[in-house]
Amino acid sequence: MTTGATTAHEDEAMRRALALAAHGPAHGPNPRVGCVLLDADGRVLGEGHHEGAGTAHAEVAALADAQRQGRDTHGATAVVTLEPCNHRGRTGPCSRALLAAGVRRVVVAVEDPDPRAAGGARTLRAAGVEVVAGPHRDEALALTRYWRHAVSTGRPFVTLKWAATLDGRVAAADGTSRWLTGVAARADVHRRRATADAVLVGTGTAIVDDPWLTTRDPARPTEPLARQPLRVVLGERGLPAGARVLDDAAESLQLRTRDVPAALAALAEREVRHVWVEGGPTVAAAFLRAGVVDEVVTYLAPAVLGSGPAAVGDLGVRTVADVPRLQLVDVARLEGDVVVVSRPVPPPVEESA
């Protein structure tokens, strides 16, 4: 996508488009996108954002807003947080809608990574529309982080979470683990869990801990919030009929497999874009061995157990030289505990000869 100069009006419109996009679907198959239409003098003609699968895309919503107000869009500039789509899915291609409305310039924050929808910029340019990459690329990337990863890789973004003592234990020798961390840390877990489309544990955790896996307000721990992620149990064992994860508080899915890539493929088929993995040492090790962990969120309690299960099972590491390294992203204090966010270190890029 061509990088070009943008005006102060376009920069301000992109800020507004990003704010609009933030009101869009945080979950599900579609990205959050905002659009602002400007006339030749930089005045706003219309604005809109995508509200979810099957609804109008941001560009079409902005065009409809301008039409409702009786404003002419011929010669307008469309400022969009994501490259206009070029395919017909649940709705028509936005590139064609912009052409039909007479838009002559399009400022885009980021390109569309979805091969099914990409190409809108090319279509617009072929029709004589000026298309430039605008400001606030990093903000637009952050807004579509999980969706972008999923459509680029074909699998959900995987966040692996555990809570442990300073010596890396997730439970005592007798198996008890509630509660290693305090109220603030547990509230943070629920806040982060709510960002996911699915929360996953192994059958061992589902049977021993009997978790609800719902998103709740810690002040009312038995009352699930209105929006709940899909609850997923991974493993070949069956679950007791009265298991909490099988209640009607949220949708549940049991994947009768130990194959992590196969499980992620099944979740991708259900249009899950972000999966939050909470299941025990065995599941943690399985996801790490499969090389599919994109982020690790670790809660550390200032306590020492000295025995009991470790946070992660055997990874096959026999020497320090083979230790998988993580890149520290963020550290925050949560009253008496600490949360550490890290991501796998990307492999070095080999220079061509």
Short mmCIF file of C-alpha atoms in Angstrom, two decimals, residues 132-328:
data_model
loop_
_atom_site.label_atom_id
_atom_site.label_comp_id
_atom_site.label_asym_id
_atom_site.label_seq_id
_atom_site.Cartn_x
_atom_site.Cartn_y
_atom_site.Cartn_z
CA VAL A 132 -2.71 6.17 0.65
CA ALA A 133 -1.57 4.58 3.90
CA GLY A 134 -2.46 7.03 6.62
CA PRO A 135 -1.45 7.70 10.22
CA HIS A 136 -2.04 5.67 13.40
CA ARG A 137 -1.03 2.31 11.96
CA ASP A 138 0.04 0.93 15.36
CA GLU A 139 -3.29 1.82 16.95
CA ALA A 140 -5.18 0.16 14.11
CA LEU A 141 -3.03 -2.97 14.39
CA ALA A 142 -3.67 -3.17 18.15
CA LEU A 143 -7.41 -2.81 17.61
CA THR A 144 -7.52 -5.85 15.32
CA ARG A 145 -4.76 -7.86 16.97
CA TYR A 146 -6.55 -11.18 17.54
CA TRP A 147 -8.57 -11.07 14.33
CA ARG A 148 -5.48 -10.20 12.27
CA HIS A 149 -3.51 -13.09 13.74
CA ALA A 150 -6.31 -15.56 13.11
CA VAL A 151 -6.88 -14.65 9.46
CA SER A 152 -3.13 -14.50 8.82
CA THR A 153 -2.25 -17.86 10.37
CA GLY A 154 -5.48 -19.81 10.07
CA ARG A 155 -5.62 -20.48 13.83
CA PRO A 156 -6.71 -18.54 16.91
CA PHE A 157 -4.35 -16.31 18.87
CA VAL A 158 -3.36 -18.34 21.95
CA THR A 159 -2.90 -16.78 25.38
CA LEU A 160 -1.51 -19.21 27.96
CA LYS A 161 -2.21 -18.29 31.58
CA TRP A 162 -1.16 -19.72 34.91
CA ALA A 163 -0.97 -18.59 38.53
CA ALA A 164 2.00 -19.78 40.57
CA THR A 165 4.14 -19.23 43.63
CA LEU A 166 7.59 -17.69 43.36
CA ASP A 167 9.07 -21.19 43.05
CA GLY A 168 6.78 -21.98 40.11
CA ARG A 169 4.25 -24.23 41.84
CA VAL A 170 0.59 -24.10 40.84
CA ALA A 171 -0.73 -26.28 43.66
CA ALA A 172 0.37 -27.82 46.95
CA ALA A 173 1.42 -31.45 47.27
CA ASP A 174 -2.16 -32.41 48.19
CA GLY A 175 -3.49 -30.75 45.03
CA THR A 176 -5.06 -27.70 46.65
CA SER A 177 -4.63 -24.47 44.68
CA ARG A 178 -7.34 -22.05 45.86
CA TRP A 179 -6.30 -19.39 46.28
CA LEU A 180 -2.63 -18.82 45.51
CA THR A 181 -3.31 -15.26 44.40
CA GLY A 182 -5.50 -12.53 45.85
CA VAL A 183 -8.73 -10.83 44.84
CA ALA A 184 -7.07 -8.22 42.59
CA ALA A 185 -5.25 -10.89 40.58
CA ARG A 186 -8.42 -12.95 40.19
CA ALA A 187 -10.31 -9.87 39.03
CA ASP A 188 -7.59 -9.26 36.44
CA VAL A 189 -7.96 -12.85 35.22
CA HIS A 190 -11.66 -12.31 34.62
CA ARG A 191 -11.00 -9.02 32.84
CA ARG A 192 -8.48 -10.63 30.51
CA ARG A 193 -10.56 -13.80 30.09
CA ALA A 194 -13.42 -11.62 28.87
CA THR A 195 -11.30 -10.54 25.88
CA ALA A 196 -11.25 -14.11 24.54
CA ASP A 197 -13.68 -15.97 22.32
CA ALA A 198 -12.96 -19.24 24.13
CA VAL A 199 -11.38 -20.38 27.40
CA LEU A 200 -9.76 -23.83 27.41
CA VAL A 201 -8.66 -26.34 30.04
CA GLY A 202 -7.73 -30.02 29.97
CA THR A 203 -9.91 -32.79 31.31
CA GLY A 204 -7.68 -33.10 34.38
CA THR A 205 -8.33 -29.51 35.42
CA ALA A 206 -12.03 -29.82 34.60
CA ILE A 207 -12.35 -32.89 36.81
CA VAL A 208 -10.07 -31.99 39.73
CA ASP A 209 -10.77 -28.24 40.04
CA ASP A 210 -14.35 -28.38 38.67
CA PRO A 211 -14.19 -24.78 37.36
CA TRP A 212 -17.08 -22.83 35.86
CA LEU A 213 -14.77 -21.16 33.30
CA THR A 214 -17.21 -18.28 33.11
CA THR A 215 -16.40 -14.58 33.24
CA ARG A 216 -17.62 -13.16 36.53
CA ASP A 217 -17.45 -10.10 38.72
CA PRO A 218 -15.23 -11.19 41.66
CA ALA A 219 -17.57 -9.28 43.97
CA ARG A 220 -20.35 -11.69 42.89
CA PRO A 221 -18.42 -14.89 42.09
CA THR A 222 -21.46 -17.06 41.42
CA GLU A 223 -23.04 -14.65 38.91
CA PRO A 224 -21.72 -14.90 35.33
CA LEU A 225 -21.59 -11.73 33.24
CA ALA A 226 -23.91 -11.32 30.25
CA ARG A 227 -21.30 -12.15 27.59
CA GLN A 228 -19.46 -15.43 28.05
CA PRO A 229 -16.64 -17.08 26.08
CA LEU A 230 -17.04 -20.59 24.74
CA ARG A 231 -15.89 -23.08 27.39
CA VAL A 232 -13.62 -25.76 25.91
CA VAL A 233 -12.35 -28.95 27.54
CA LEU A 234 -9.48 -30.70 25.77
CA GLY A 235 -8.76 -34.39 26.27
CA GLU A 236 -9.99 -37.91 25.72
CA ARG A 237 -11.55 -38.59 29.13
CA GLY A 238 -15.22 -38.04 29.76
CA LEU A 239 -16.52 -35.51 32.26
CA PRO A 240 -18.83 -36.14 35.24
CA ALA A 241 -22.44 -35.32 34.42
CA GLY A 242 -22.54 -32.68 37.14
CA ALA A 243 -19.35 -30.88 36.10
CA ARG A 244 -19.75 -27.12 36.41
CA VAL A 245 -18.30 -26.56 32.96
CA LEU A 246 -21.34 -28.39 31.55
CA ASP A 247 -23.96 -26.17 33.18
CA ASP A 248 -26.11 -23.69 31.26
CA ALA A 249 -24.15 -20.56 32.29
CA ALA A 250 -22.32 -20.59 28.94
CA GLU A 251 -21.84 -22.73 25.85
CA SER A 252 -19.46 -25.66 26.29
CA LEU A 253 -17.47 -27.82 23.89
CA GLN A 254 -15.47 -30.97 24.62
CA LEU A 255 -12.73 -31.74 22.10
CA ARG A 256 -11.95 -35.44 22.48
CA THR A 257 -8.34 -35.17 21.39
CA ARG A 258 -4.85 -34.45 22.72
CA ASP A 259 -3.77 -33.04 19.37
CA VAL A 260 -3.32 -29.30 19.95
CA PRO A 261 -3.16 -28.23 16.27
CA ALA A 262 -6.31 -30.28 15.58
CA ALA A 263 -8.06 -28.60 18.51
CA LEU A 264 -7.12 -25.15 17.25
CA ALA A 265 -8.31 -26.06 13.76
CA ALA A 266 -11.67 -27.09 15.23
CA LEU A 267 -11.93 -23.78 17.08
CA ALA A 268 -10.98 -21.87 13.92
CA GLU A 269 -13.87 -23.62 12.16
CA ARG A 270 -16.14 -22.13 14.83
CA GLU A 271 -14.64 -18.68 14.05
CA VAL A 272 -12.84 -18.47 17.39
CA ARG A 273 -10.16 -15.78 17.01
CA HIS A 274 -8.67 -15.75 20.52
CA VAL A 275 -8.41 -18.67 22.93
CA TRP A 276 -7.40 -18.24 26.58
CA VAL A 277 -5.72 -21.43 27.84
CA GLU A 278 -5.90 -22.06 31.59
CA GLY A 279 -5.50 -25.79 31.80
CA GLY A 280 -2.80 -27.16 34.13
CA PRO A 281 0.82 -28.21 33.59
CA THR A 282 0.05 -30.92 31.03
CA VAL A 283 -2.00 -28.67 28.75
CA ALA A 284 0.46 -25.80 29.16
CA ALA A 285 3.32 -28.03 28.07
CA ALA A 286 1.31 -29.42 25.15
CA PHE A 287 0.62 -25.95 23.76
CA LEU A 288 4.23 -24.85 24.27
CA ARG A 289 5.61 -28.00 22.63
CA ALA A 290 3.27 -27.44 19.67
CA GLY A 291 4.75 -23.96 19.19
CA VAL A 292 1.36 -22.24 19.12
CA VAL A 293 1.55 -20.01 22.21
CA ASP A 294 1.47 -16.34 21.24
CA GLU A 295 1.37 -14.81 24.72
CA VAL A 296 1.94 -15.95 28.29
CA VAL A 297 0.18 -14.26 31.22
CA THR A 298 1.67 -15.34 34.55
CA TYR A 299 0.35 -14.38 37.99
CA LEU A 300 2.94 -14.70 40.74
CA ALA A 301 2.07 -14.87 44.41
CA PRO A 302 4.80 -13.96 46.95
CA ALA A 303 4.75 -17.46 48.47
CA VAL A 304 6.89 -20.60 48.34
CA LEU A 305 5.54 -24.15 48.37
CA GLY A 306 8.68 -26.23 47.80
CA SER A 307 6.68 -29.15 46.39
CA GLY A 308 3.62 -29.79 44.28
CA PRO A 309 3.06 -29.59 40.51
CA ALA A 310 5.06 -27.09 38.49
CA ALA A 311 3.33 -24.54 36.23
CA VAL A 312 4.47 -26.32 33.07
CA GLY A 313 5.03 -30.02 32.40
CA ASP A 314 7.99 -31.59 30.63
CA LEU A 315 9.04 -29.68 27.52
CA GLY A 316 11.88 -32.02 26.65
CA VAL A 317 14.50 -29.41 27.57
CA ARG A 318 17.74 -31.12 28.65
CA THR A 319 20.19 -28.24 28.63
CA VAL A 320 20.06 -24.49 29.24
CA ALA A 321 21.03 -23.85 25.63
CA ASP A 322 17.65 -25.30 24.57
CA VAL A 323 15.51 -23.22 26.95
CA PRO A 324 12.61 -21.53 25.10
CA ARG A 325 13.01 -17.80 25.65
CA LEU A 326 10.21 -15.31 26.20
CA GLN A 327 10.25 -11.57 25.63
CA LEU A 328 9.00 -9.49 28.53
#
